[in-house]
Structures are given as C-alpha cells and as structure tokens.
Amino acid sequence: MTVEITTNRVGTTAIVTPHGDIDVVTSPEFRTAVHAAIDAGAGAMVIDLSDSEFLDSTALGVLVSVHRRLGDRVVVTGTRPAVLRLFEITRFSTVLRLYASVEEGLAALKD
C-alpha cells in the first residue's frame, strides 16, 4: 500500500496532506514529507487529514515528532470521525491543535 502526500506552502507555513491511510507501511513516507518540509524552512505546519480515514500508532509517532520540532506551530485539520476518536482515546486532542479546515488552521497559526 502506498500513500500520496502533497505539500504546499503559504508563506513559511507548510500544508501537508496525505491522500490515504497512514499506517506502518505508509508512515515512513509521511515522516519523510513532514520533516522535509521543516528542513526546507517551514516555520509552521498544517497537517490536513481530510483525505485519511485511518491512522495507526506509527502515524501518531510521526505527529509527536513534528510537535516536538514545531510545538504549537503545528495544527491538524480535517479529521474524520474515526481519526478524531483515535485522538480522543489517546488524548492527542489535548496536545494537538485541531481545526475543521485548512483555512481555520492557517488563521489560527497567524494569531
């Protein structure tokens, strides 16, 4: 299984969108994409999960690694019900800043 990941920039903010599920097979690609964006100078990041219906613990590990590097300068948007439930069960919803849309996430990063 593979995942396509698109990365766009708005100023110094990277918008990373995985298109597909993030699991033990695809999380290395996801990790590479998000850290490459930071290494390329992104000072903030929106991770748009609107096209991902499933995340496993390896995906959560990637999110933790991004949060360690960017702190509150990373937001997650577009979480589907199953992913939101995972965030609630693991209490990631208390660590990550969650927004309904990319636009809301970008606005929150400007504050």
PDB file of N, CA and C in Angstrom:
ATOM      1  N   MET A   1       0.843  -1.176   0.000  1.00  0.00           N
ATOM      2  CA  MET A   1       0.000   0.000   0.000  1.00  0.00           C
ATOM      3  C   MET A   1       0.885   1.235   0.000  1.00  0.00           C
ATOM      4  N   THR A   2       0.478   2.248  -0.741  1.00  0.00           N
ATOM      5  CA  THR A   2       1.221   3.499  -0.780  1.00  0.00           C
ATOM      6  C   THR A   2       0.274   4.636  -0.442  1.00  0.00           C
ATOM      7  N   VAL A   3       0.867   5.767  -0.171  1.00  0.00           N
ATOM      8  CA  VAL A   3       0.101   6.968   0.113  1.00  0.00           C
ATOM      9  C   VAL A   3       0.723   8.098  -0.700  1.00  0.00           C
ATOM     10  N   GLU A   4      -0.123   8.901  -1.296  1.00  0.00           N
ATOM     11  CA  GLU A   4       0.371  10.090  -1.978  1.00  0.00           C
ATOM     12  C   GLU A   4       0.314  11.232  -0.972  1.00  0.00           C
ATOM     13  N   ILE A   5       1.363  12.033  -0.932  1.00  0.00           N
ATOM     14  CA  ILE A   5       1.415  13.150   0.002  1.00  0.00           C
ATOM     15  C   ILE A   5       1.719  14.414  -0.786  1.00  0.00           C
ATOM     16  N   THR A   6       0.872  15.400  -0.632  1.00  0.00           N
ATOM     17  CA  THR A   6       1.123  16.684  -1.277  1.00  0.00           C
ATOM     18  C   THR A   6       1.549  17.684  -0.223  1.00  0.00           C
ATOM     19  N   THR A   7       2.468  18.546  -0.615  1.00  0.00           N
ATOM     20  CA  THR A   7       2.947  19.604   0.271  1.00  0.00           C
ATOM     21  C   THR A   7       2.867  20.920  -0.482  1.00  0.00           C
ATOM     22  N   ASN A   8       2.213  21.884   0.134  1.00  0.00           N
ATOM     23  CA  ASN A   8       2.105  23.237  -0.411  1.00  0.00           C
ATOM     24  C   ASN A   8       2.610  24.210   0.636  1.00  0.00           C
ATOM     25  N   ARG A   9       2.892  25.417   0.212  1.00  0.00           N
ATOM     26  CA  ARG A   9       3.352  26.456   1.146  1.00  0.00           C
ATOM     27  C   ARG A   9       2.464  27.677   1.052  1.00  0.00           C
ATOM     28  N   VAL A  10       2.209  28.275   2.192  1.00  0.00           N
ATOM     29  CA  VAL A  10       1.600  29.596   2.293  1.00  0.00           C
ATOM     30  C   VAL A  10       2.551  30.382   3.180  1.00  0.00           C
ATOM     31  N   GLY A  11       3.378  31.197   2.566  1.00  0.00           N
ATOM     32  CA  GLY A  11       4.425  31.886   3.320  1.00  0.00           C
ATOM     33  C   GLY A  11       5.399  30.859   3.869  1.00  0.00           C
ATOM     34  N   THR A  12       5.614  30.893   5.168  1.00  0.00           N
ATOM     35  CA  THR A  12       6.522  29.934   5.806  1.00  0.00           C
ATOM     36  C   THR A  12       5.780  28.748   6.413  1.00  0.00           C
ATOM     37  N   THR A  13       4.489  28.638   6.113  1.00  0.00           N
ATOM     38  CA  THR A  13       3.693  27.522   6.625  1.00  0.00           C
ATOM     39  C   THR A  13       3.553  26.447   5.546  1.00  0.00           C
ATOM     40  N   ALA A  14       3.912  25.235   5.903  1.00  0.00           N
ATOM     41  CA  ALA A  14       3.732  24.092   5.006  1.00  0.00           C
ATOM     42  C   ALA A  14       2.370  23.472   5.274  1.00  0.00           C
ATOM     43  N   ILE A  15       1.691  23.105   4.198  1.00  0.00           N
ATOM     44  CA  ILE A  15       0.429  22.373   4.303  1.00  0.00           C
ATOM     45  C   ILE A  15       0.693  20.989   3.741  1.00  0.00           C
ATOM     46  N   VAL A  16       0.667  19.996   4.615  1.00  0.00           N
ATOM     47  CA  VAL A  16       0.974  18.625   4.228  1.00  0.00           C
ATOM     48  C   VAL A  16      -0.318  17.814   4.258  1.00  0.00           C
ATOM     49  N   THR A  17      -0.637  17.191   3.119  1.00  0.00           N
ATOM     50  CA  THR A  17      -1.882  16.435   3.002  1.00  0.00           C
ATOM     51  C   THR A  17      -1.592  15.019   2.524  1.00  0.00           C
ATOM     52  N   PRO A  18      -1.746  14.036   3.429  1.00  0.00           N
ATOM     53  CA  PRO A  18      -1.647  12.653   2.971  1.00  0.00           C
ATOM     54  C   PRO A  18      -2.971  12.241   2.332  1.00  0.00           C
ATOM     55  N   HIS A  19      -2.892  11.585   1.194  1.00  0.00           N
ATOM     56  CA  HIS A  19      -4.086  11.108   0.492  1.00  0.00           C
ATOM     57  C   HIS A  19      -4.129   9.592   0.648  1.00  0.00           C
ATOM     58  N   GLY A  20      -4.746   9.163   1.719  1.00  0.00           N
ATOM     59  CA  GLY A  20      -4.822   7.748   2.043  1.00  0.00           C
ATOM     60  C   GLY A  20      -4.518   7.525   3.505  1.00  0.00           C
ATOM     61  N   ASP A  21      -4.577   6.273   3.904  1.00  0.00           N
ATOM     62  CA  ASP A  21      -4.361   5.915   5.302  1.00  0.00           C
ATOM     63  C   ASP A  21      -2.875   5.961   5.656  1.00  0.00           C
ATOM     64  N   ILE A  22      -2.622   6.285   6.928  1.00  0.00           N
ATOM     65  CA  ILE A  22      -1.244   6.332   7.421  1.00  0.00           C
ATOM     66  C   ILE A  22      -1.096   5.191   8.431  1.00  0.00           C
ATOM     67  N   ASP A  23      -0.304   4.203   8.054  1.00  0.00           N
ATOM     68  CA  ASP A  23      -0.107   3.031   8.901  1.00  0.00           C
ATOM     69  C   ASP A  23       1.367   2.634   8.881  1.00  0.00           C
ATOM     70  N   VAL A  24       1.652   1.462   9.376  1.00  0.00           N
ATOM     71  CA  VAL A  24       3.044   1.020   9.488  1.00  0.00           C
ATOM     72  C   VAL A  24       3.749   0.986   8.130  1.00  0.00           C
ATOM     73  N   VAL A  25       3.009   0.761   7.065  1.00  0.00           N
ATOM     74  CA  VAL A  25       3.609   0.706   5.730  1.00  0.00           C
ATOM     75  C   VAL A  25       3.841   2.105   5.170  1.00  0.00           C
ATOM     76  N   THR A  26       2.896   3.011   5.385  1.00  0.00           N
ATOM     77  CA  THR A  26       2.968   4.333   4.758  1.00  0.00           C
ATOM     78  C   THR A  26       3.521   5.432   5.656  1.00  0.00           C
ATOM     79  N   SER A  27       3.648   5.178   6.941  1.00  0.00           N
ATOM     80  CA  SER A  27       4.130   6.242   7.835  1.00  0.00           C
ATOM     81  C   SER A  27       5.561   6.705   7.528  1.00  0.00           C
ATOM     82  N   PRO A  28       6.460   5.853   7.020  1.00  0.00           N
ATOM     83  CA  PRO A  28       7.786   6.381   6.661  1.00  0.00           C
ATOM     84  C   PRO A  28       7.710   7.478   5.596  1.00  0.00           C
ATOM     85  N   GLU A  29       6.828   7.313   4.609  1.00  0.00           N
ATOM     86  CA  GLU A  29       6.653   8.361   3.594  1.00  0.00           C
ATOM     87  C   GLU A  29       6.113   9.646   4.226  1.00  0.00           C
ATOM     88  N   PHE A  30       5.174   9.482   5.139  1.00  0.00           N
ATOM     89  CA  PHE A  30       4.585  10.623   5.841  1.00  0.00           C
ATOM     90  C   PHE A  30       5.648  11.335   6.669  1.00  0.00           C
ATOM     91  N   ARG A  31       6.434  10.571   7.409  1.00  0.00           N
ATOM     92  CA  ARG A  31       7.522  11.139   8.232  1.00  0.00           C
ATOM     93  C   ARG A  31       8.503  11.910   7.348  1.00  0.00           C
ATOM     94  N   THR A  32       8.899  11.319   6.242  1.00  0.00           N
ATOM     95  CA  THR A  32       9.830  11.974   5.320  1.00  0.00           C
ATOM     96  C   THR A  32       9.254  13.296   4.824  1.00  0.00           C
ATOM     97  N   ALA A  33       7.989  13.301   4.445  1.00  0.00           N
ATOM     98  CA  ALA A  33       7.366  14.513   3.893  1.00  0.00           C
ATOM     99  C   ALA A  33       7.290  15.637   4.914  1.00  0.00           C
ATOM    100  N   VAL A  34       6.855  15.331   6.127  1.00  0.00           N
ATOM    101  CA  VAL A  34       6.700  16.411   7.109  1.00  0.00           C
ATOM    102  C   VAL A  34       8.049  16.949   7.567  1.00  0.00           C
ATOM    103  N   HIS A  35       9.023  16.068   7.755  1.00  0.00           N
ATOM    104  CA  HIS A  35      10.329  16.551   8.208  1.00  0.00           C
ATOM    105  C   HIS A  35      11.096  17.247   7.086  1.00  0.00           C
ATOM    106  N   ALA A  36      10.875  16.825   5.845  1.00  0.00           N
ATOM    107  CA  ALA A  36      11.497  17.526   4.717  1.00  0.00           C
ATOM    108  C   ALA A  36      10.961  18.949   4.624  1.00  0.00           C
ATOM    109  N   ALA A  37       9.677  19.131   4.888  1.00  0.00           N
ATOM    110  CA  ALA A  37       9.095  20.477   4.858  1.00  0.00           C
ATOM    111  C   ALA A  37       9.709  21.364   5.944  1.00  0.00           C
ATOM    112  N   ILE A  38       9.902  20.809   7.118  1.00  0.00           N
ATOM    113  CA  ILE A  38      10.528  21.578   8.204  1.00  0.00           C
ATOM    114  C   ILE A  38      11.978  21.894   7.847  1.00  0.00           C
ATOM    115  N   ASP A  39      12.689  20.896   7.353  1.00  0.00           N
ATOM    116  CA  ASP A  39      14.088  21.089   6.978  1.00  0.00           C
ATOM    117  C   ASP A  39      14.237  22.123   5.862  1.00  0.00           C
ATOM    118  N   ALA A  40      13.195  22.266   5.037  1.00  0.00           N
ATOM    119  CA  ALA A  40      13.220  23.230   3.928  1.00  0.00           C
ATOM    120  C   ALA A  40      12.825  24.635   4.383  1.00  0.00           C
ATOM    121  N   GLY A  41      12.607  24.806   5.683  1.00  0.00           N
ATOM    122  CA  GLY A  41      12.364  26.140   6.205  1.00  0.00           C
ATOM    123  C   GLY A  41      10.973  26.441   6.697  1.00  0.00           C
ATOM    124  N   ALA A  42      10.086  25.470   6.714  1.00  0.00           N
ATOM    125  CA  ALA A  42       8.738  25.728   7.231  1.00  0.00           C
ATOM    126  C   ALA A  42       8.822  26.036   8.723  1.00  0.00           C
ATOM    127  N   GLY A  43       8.268  27.164   9.088  1.00  0.00           N
ATOM    128  CA  GLY A  43       8.240  27.545  10.495  1.00  0.00           C
ATOM    129  C   GLY A  43       6.964  27.144  11.193  1.00  0.00           C
ATOM    130  N   ALA A  44       5.996  26.693  10.408  1.00  0.00           N
ATOM    131  CA  ALA A  44       4.713  26.223  10.929  1.00  0.00           C
ATOM    132  C   ALA A  44       4.171  25.200   9.953  1.00  0.00           C
ATOM    133  N   MET A  45       3.201  24.400  10.417  1.00  0.00           N
ATOM    134  CA  MET A  45       2.676  23.351   9.558  1.00  0.00           C
ATOM    135  C   MET A  45       1.206  23.085   9.835  1.00  0.00           C
ATOM    136  N   VAL A  46       0.468  22.923   8.743  1.00  0.00           N
ATOM    137  CA  VAL A  46      -0.900  22.423   8.797  1.00  0.00           C
ATOM    138  C   VAL A  46      -0.844  21.004   8.244  1.00  0.00           C
ATOM    139  N   ILE A  47      -1.295  20.037   9.035  1.00  0.00           N
ATOM    140  CA  ILE A  47      -1.402  18.665   8.561  1.00  0.00           C
ATOM    141  C   ILE A  47      -2.876  18.415   8.303  1.00  0.00           C
ATOM    142  N   ASP A  48      -3.207  18.301   7.032  1.00  0.00           N
ATOM    143  CA  ASP A  48      -4.597  18.157   6.605  1.00  0.00           C
ATOM    144  C   ASP A  48      -4.922  16.677   6.444  1.00  0.00           C
ATOM    145  N   LEU A  49      -5.737  16.161   7.363  1.00  0.00           N
ATOM    146  CA  LEU A  49      -6.077  14.739   7.355  1.00  0.00           C
ATOM    147  C   LEU A  49      -7.448  14.474   6.738  1.00  0.00           C
ATOM    148  N   SER A  50      -7.959  15.412   5.970  1.00  0.00           N
ATOM    149  CA  SER A  50      -9.302  15.261   5.414  1.00  0.00           C
ATOM    150  C   SER A  50      -9.419  14.105   4.429  1.00  0.00           C
ATOM    151  N   ASP A  51      -8.307  13.616   3.914  1.00  0.00           N
ATOM    152  CA  ASP A  51      -8.332  12.515   2.955  1.00  0.00           C
ATOM    153  C   ASP A  51      -7.761  11.227   3.561  1.00  0.00           C
ATOM    154  N   SER A  52      -7.705  11.174   4.894  1.00  0.00           N
ATOM    155  CA  SER A  52      -7.195   9.988   5.591  1.00  0.00           C
ATOM    156  C   SER A  52      -8.270   9.471   6.542  1.00  0.00           C
ATOM    157  N   GLU A  53      -8.675   8.225   6.323  1.00  0.00           N
ATOM    158  CA  GLU A  53      -9.717   7.646   7.169  1.00  0.00           C
ATOM    159  C   GLU A  53      -9.158   6.840   8.324  1.00  0.00           C
ATOM    160  N   PHE A  54      -7.862   6.512   8.276  1.00  0.00           N
ATOM    161  CA  PHE A  54      -7.277   5.653   9.303  1.00  0.00           C
ATOM    162  C   PHE A  54      -5.855   6.087   9.593  1.00  0.00           C
ATOM    163  N   LEU A  55      -5.518   6.145  10.881  1.00  0.00           N
ATOM    164  CA  LEU A  55      -4.150   6.358  11.343  1.00  0.00           C
ATOM    165  C   LEU A  55      -3.861   5.295  12.387  1.00  0.00           C
ATOM    166  N   ASP A  56      -2.650   4.772  12.409  1.00  0.00           N
ATOM    167  CA  ASP A  56      -2.276   3.842  13.471  1.00  0.00           C
ATOM    168  C   ASP A  56      -1.231   4.492  14.370  1.00  0.00           C
ATOM    169  N   SER A  57      -0.675   3.702  15.269  1.00  0.00           N
ATOM    170  CA  SER A  57       0.270   4.257  16.247  1.00  0.00           C
ATOM    171  C   SER A  57       1.530   4.813  15.597  1.00  0.00           C
ATOM    172  N   THR A  58       1.928   4.279  14.453  1.00  0.00           N
ATOM    173  CA  THR A  58       3.116   4.823  13.791  1.00  0.00           C
ATOM    174  C   THR A  58       2.847   6.229  13.273  1.00  0.00           C
ATOM    175  N   ALA A  59       1.631   6.480  12.817  1.00  0.00           N
ATOM    176  CA  ALA A  59       1.251   7.825  12.384  1.00  0.00           C
ATOM    177  C   ALA A  59       1.254   8.780  13.572  1.00  0.00           C
ATOM    178  N   LEU A  60       0.778   8.300  14.715  1.00  0.00           N
ATOM    179  CA  LEU A  60       0.809   9.136  15.920  1.00  0.00           C
ATOM    180  C   LEU A  60       2.248   9.483  16.287  1.00  0.00           C
ATOM    181  N   GLY A  61       3.156   8.532  16.100  1.00  0.00           N
ATOM    182  CA  GLY A  61       4.574   8.801  16.358  1.00  0.00           C
ATOM    183  C   GLY A  61       5.107   9.906  15.469  1.00  0.00           C
ATOM    184  N   VAL A  62       4.681   9.926  14.220  1.00  0.00           N
ATOM    185  CA  VAL A  62       5.100  11.000  13.311  1.00  0.00           C
ATOM    186  C   VAL A  62       4.561  12.338  13.810  1.00  0.00           C
ATOM    187  N   LEU A  63       3.315  12.365  14.217  1.00  0.00           N
ATOM    188  CA  LEU A  63       2.733  13.614  14.723  1.00  0.00           C
ATOM    189  C   LEU A  63       3.466  14.106  15.972  1.00  0.00           C
ATOM    190  N   VAL A  64       3.851  13.181  16.844  1.00  0.00           N
ATOM    191  CA  VAL A  64       4.626  13.559  18.030  1.00  0.00           C
ATOM    192  C   VAL A  64       5.964  14.166  17.615  1.00  0.00           C
ATOM    193  N   SER A  65       6.620  13.572  16.626  1.00  0.00           N
ATOM    194  CA  SER A  65       7.932  14.080  16.205  1.00  0.00           C
ATOM    195  C   SER A  65       7.813  15.479  15.606  1.00  0.00           C
ATOM    196  N   VAL A  66       6.738  15.739  14.879  1.00  0.00           N
ATOM    197  CA  VAL A  66       6.522  17.081  14.323  1.00  0.00           C
ATOM    198  C   VAL A  66       6.222  18.062  15.451  1.00  0.00           C
ATOM    199  N   HIS A  67       5.405  17.637  16.405  1.00  0.00           N
ATOM    200  CA  HIS A  67       5.079  18.511  17.538  1.00  0.00           C
ATOM    201  C   HIS A  67       6.329  18.844  18.347  1.00  0.00           C
ATOM    202  N   ARG A  68       7.220  17.899  18.481  1.00  0.00           N
ATOM    203  CA  ARG A  68       8.476  18.167  19.206  1.00  0.00           C
ATOM    204  C   ARG A  68       9.293  19.242  18.504  1.00  0.00           C
ATOM    205  N   ARG A  69       9.266  19.243  17.186  1.00  0.00           N
ATOM    206  CA  ARG A  69      10.056  20.218  16.423  1.00  0.00           C
ATOM    207  C   ARG A  69       9.372  21.578  16.319  1.00  0.00           C
ATOM    208  N   LEU A  70       8.058  21.590  16.188  1.00  0.00           N
ATOM    209  CA  LEU A  70       7.355  22.856  15.944  1.00  0.00           C
ATOM    210  C   LEU A  70       6.487  23.329  17.107  1.00  0.00           C
ATOM    211  N   GLY A  71       6.230  22.489  18.074  1.00  0.00           N
ATOM    212  CA  GLY A  71       5.386  22.878  19.208  1.00  0.00           C
ATOM    213  C   GLY A  71       4.003  23.306  18.747  1.00  0.00           C
ATOM    214  N   ASP A  72       3.546  24.435  19.250  1.00  0.00           N
ATOM    215  CA  ASP A  72       2.214  24.937  18.905  1.00  0.00           C
ATOM    216  C   ASP A  72       2.136  25.516  17.501  1.00  0.00           C
ATOM    217  N   ARG A  73       3.207  25.425  16.750  1.00  0.00           N
ATOM    218  CA  ARG A  73       3.209  25.920  15.369  1.00  0.00           C
ATOM    219  C   ARG A  73       2.777  24.825  14.392  1.00  0.00           C
ATOM    220  N   VAL A  74       2.224  23.735  14.922  1.00  0.00           N
ATOM    221  CA  VAL A  74       1.650  22.685  14.077  1.00  0.00           C
ATOM    222  C   VAL A  74       0.184  22.530  14.451  1.00  0.00           C
ATOM    223  N   VAL A  75      -0.669  22.457  13.430  1.00  0.00           N
ATOM    224  CA  VAL A  75      -2.092  22.210  13.645  1.00  0.00           C
ATOM    225  C   VAL A  75      -2.530  21.059  12.739  1.00  0.00           C
ATOM    226  N   VAL A  76      -3.583  20.395  13.158  1.00  0.00           N
ATOM    227  CA  VAL A  76      -4.141  19.281  12.388  1.00  0.00           C
ATOM    228  C   VAL A  76      -5.553  19.676  11.987  1.00  0.00           C
ATOM    229  N   THR A  77      -5.880  19.444  10.713  1.00  0.00           N
ATOM    230  CA  THR A  77      -7.199  19.839  10.212  1.00  0.00           C
ATOM    231  C   THR A  77      -7.896  18.670   9.524  1.00  0.00           C
ATOM    232  N   GLY A  78      -9.209  18.798   9.419  1.00  0.00           N
ATOM    233  CA  GLY A  78      -9.999  17.879   8.623  1.00  0.00           C
ATOM    234  C   GLY A  78     -10.089  16.462   9.140  1.00  0.00           C
ATOM    235  N   THR A  79      -9.984  16.272  10.442  1.00  0.00           N
ATOM    236  CA  THR A  79     -10.017  14.903  10.963  1.00  0.00           C
ATOM    237  C   THR A  79     -11.395  14.285  10.774  1.00  0.00           C
ATOM    238  N   ARG A  80     -11.387  13.091  10.249  1.00  0.00           N
ATOM    239  CA  ARG A  80     -12.622  12.328  10.077  1.00  0.00           C
ATOM    240  C   ARG A  80     -12.996  11.686  11.415  1.00  0.00           C
ATOM    241  N   PRO A  81     -14.237  11.228  11.564  1.00  0.00           N
ATOM    242  CA  PRO A  81     -14.691  10.707  12.864  1.00  0.00           C
ATOM    243  C   PRO A  81     -13.797   9.624  13.474  1.00  0.00           C
ATOM    244  N   ALA A  82     -13.334   8.653  12.689  1.00  0.00           N
ATOM    245  CA  ALA A  82     -12.500   7.579  13.249  1.00  0.00           C
ATOM    246  C   ALA A  82     -11.157   8.118  13.736  1.00  0.00           C
ATOM    247  N   VAL A  83     -10.588   9.059  13.008  1.00  0.00           N
ATOM    248  CA  VAL A  83      -9.311   9.649  13.407  1.00  0.00           C
ATOM    249  C   VAL A  83      -9.511  10.525  14.642  1.00  0.00           C
ATOM    250  N   LEU A  84     -10.576  11.296  14.664  1.00  0.00           N
ATOM    251  CA  LEU A  84     -10.873  12.121  15.834  1.00  0.00           C
ATOM    252  C   LEU A  84     -11.066  11.240  17.067  1.00  0.00           C
ATOM    253  N   ARG A  85     -11.732  10.120  16.898  1.00  0.00           N
ATOM    254  CA  ARG A  85     -11.934   9.182  18.014  1.00  0.00           C
ATOM    255  C   ARG A  85     -10.582   8.673  18.518  1.00  0.00           C
ATOM    256  N   LEU A  86      -9.674   8.343  17.604  1.00  0.00           N
ATOM    257  CA  LEU A  86      -8.330   7.911  17.993  1.00  0.00           C
ATOM    258  C   LEU A  86      -7.632   9.002  18.799  1.00  0.00           C
ATOM    259  N   PHE A  87      -7.735  10.248  18.343  1.00  0.00           N
ATOM    260  CA  PHE A  87      -7.119  11.365  19.061  1.00  0.00           C
ATOM    261  C   PHE A  87      -7.723  11.527  20.453  1.00  0.00           C
ATOM    262  N   GLU A  88      -9.021  11.301  20.570  1.00  0.00           N
ATOM    263  CA  GLU A  88      -9.670  11.418  21.881  1.00  0.00           C
ATOM    264  C   GLU A  88      -9.239  10.290  22.815  1.00  0.00           C
ATOM    265  N   ILE A  89      -9.211   9.063  22.295  1.00  0.00           N
ATOM    266  CA  ILE A  89      -8.825   7.904  23.115  1.00  0.00           C
ATOM    267  C   ILE A  89      -7.390   8.043  23.611  1.00  0.00           C
ATOM    268  N   THR A  90      -6.501   8.505  22.748  1.00  0.00           N
ATOM    269  CA  THR A  90      -5.082   8.620  23.105  1.00  0.00           C
ATOM    270  C   THR A  90      -4.747   9.957  23.762  1.00  0.00           C
ATOM    271  N   ARG A  91      -5.738  10.819  23.861  1.00  0.00           N
ATOM    272  CA  ARG A  91      -5.610  12.159  24.450  1.00  0.00           C
ATOM    273  C   ARG A  91      -4.737  13.086  23.598  1.00  0.00           C
ATOM    274  N   PHE A  92      -4.516  12.738  22.347  1.00  0.00           N
ATOM    275  CA  PHE A  92      -3.816  13.629  21.422  1.00  0.00           C
ATOM    276  C   PHE A  92      -4.609  14.914  21.222  1.00  0.00           C
ATOM    277  N   SER A  93      -5.924  14.822  21.411  1.00  0.00           N
ATOM    278  CA  SER A  93      -6.763  16.009  21.241  1.00  0.00           C
ATOM    279  C   SER A  93      -6.454  17.073  22.287  1.00  0.00           C
ATOM    280  N   THR A  94      -5.750  16.702  23.347  1.00  0.00           N
ATOM    281  CA  THR A  94      -5.354  17.696  24.348  1.00  0.00           C
ATOM    282  C   THR A  94      -3.973  18.275  24.060  1.00  0.00           C
ATOM    283  N   VAL A  95      -3.247  17.652  23.131  1.00  0.00           N
ATOM    284  CA  VAL A  95      -1.902  18.098  22.787  1.00  0.00           C
ATOM    285  C   VAL A  95      -1.889  18.845  21.460  1.00  0.00           C
ATOM    286  N   LEU A  96      -2.559  18.272  20.471  1.00  0.00           N
ATOM    287  CA  LEU A  96      -2.578  18.864  19.139  1.00  0.00           C
ATOM    288  C   LEU A  96      -3.700  19.889  19.022  1.00  0.00           C
ATOM    289  N   ARG A  97      -3.450  20.908  18.244  1.00  0.00           N
ATOM    290  CA  ARG A  97      -4.481  21.904  17.949  1.00  0.00           C
ATOM    291  C   ARG A  97      -5.254  21.410  16.741  1.00  0.00           C
ATOM    292  N   LEU A  98      -6.550  21.149  16.918  1.00  0.00           N
ATOM    293  CA  LEU A  98      -7.393  20.567  15.875  1.00  0.00           C
ATOM    294  C   LEU A  98      -8.364  21.606  15.340  1.00  0.00           C
ATOM    295  N   TYR A  99      -8.491  21.657  14.008  1.00  0.00           N
ATOM    296  CA  TYR A  99      -9.403  22.585  13.345  1.00  0.00           C
ATOM    297  C   TYR A  99     -10.142  21.850  12.238  1.00  0.00           C
ATOM    298  N   ALA A 100     -11.315  22.351  11.901  1.00  0.00           N
ATOM    299  CA  ALA A 100     -12.153  21.701  10.901  1.00  0.00           C
ATOM    300  C   ALA A 100     -11.586  21.802   9.496  1.00  0.00           C
ATOM    301  N   SER A 101     -10.948  22.923   9.166  1.00  0.00           N
ATOM    302  CA  SER A 101     -10.491  23.135   7.798  1.00  0.00           C
ATOM    303  C   SER A 101      -9.077  23.707   7.767  1.00  0.00           C
ATOM    304  N   VAL A 102      -8.458  23.591   6.599  1.00  0.00           N
ATOM    305  CA  VAL A 102      -7.129  24.171   6.398  1.00  0.00           C
ATOM    306  C   VAL A 102      -7.182  25.677   6.643  1.00  0.00           C
ATOM    307  N   GLU A 103      -8.224  26.320   6.152  1.00  0.00           N
ATOM    308  CA  GLU A 103      -8.356  27.775   6.315  1.00  0.00           C
ATOM    309  C   GLU A 103      -8.387  28.160   7.801  1.00  0.00           C
ATOM    310  N   GLU A 104      -9.139  27.390   8.617  1.00  0.00           N
ATOM    311  CA  GLU A 104      -9.175  27.675  10.053  1.00  0.00           C
ATOM    312  C   GLU A 104      -7.813  27.438  10.698  1.00  0.00           C
ATOM    313  N   GLY A 105      -7.131  26.393  10.271  1.00  0.00           N
ATOM    314  CA  GLY A 105      -5.795  26.111  10.798  1.00  0.00           C
ATOM    315  C   GLY A 105      -4.798  27.198  10.458  1.00  0.00           C
ATOM    316  N   LEU A 106      -4.837  27.675   9.219  1.00  0.00           N
ATOM    317  CA  LEU A 106      -3.951  28.780   8.818  1.00  0.00           C
ATOM    318  C   LEU A 106      -4.247  30.033   9.619  1.00  0.00           C
ATOM    319  N   ALA A 107      -5.524  30.321   9.813  1.00  0.00           N
ATOM    320  CA  ALA A 107      -5.909  31.505  10.598  1.00  0.00           C
ATOM    321  C   ALA A 107      -5.412  31.395  12.027  1.00  0.00           C
ATOM    322  N   ALA A 108      -5.493  30.212  12.609  1.00  0.00           N
ATOM    323  CA  ALA A 108      -5.046  30.016  13.988  1.00  0.00           C
ATOM    324  C   ALA A 108      -3.531  30.197  14.112  1.00  0.00           C
ATOM    325  N   LEU A 109      -2.792  29.816  13.083  1.00  0.00           N
ATOM    326  CA  LEU A 109      -1.344  29.973  13.127  1.00  0.00           C
ATOM    327  C   LEU A 109      -0.915  31.437  12.999  1.00  0.00           C
ATOM    328  N   LYS A 110      -1.794  32.269  12.454  1.00  0.00           N
ATOM    329  CA  LYS A 110      -1.474  33.692  12.333  1.00  0.00           C
ATOM    330  C   LYS A 110      -1.676  34.442  13.638  1.00  0.00           C
ATOM    331  N   ASP A 111      -2.454  33.862  14.550  1.00  0.00           N
ATOM    332  CA  ASP A 111      -2.730  34.516  15.843  1.00  0.00           C
ATOM    333  C   ASP A 111      -1.513  34.530  16.732  1.00  0.00           C
TER     334      ASP A 111
END
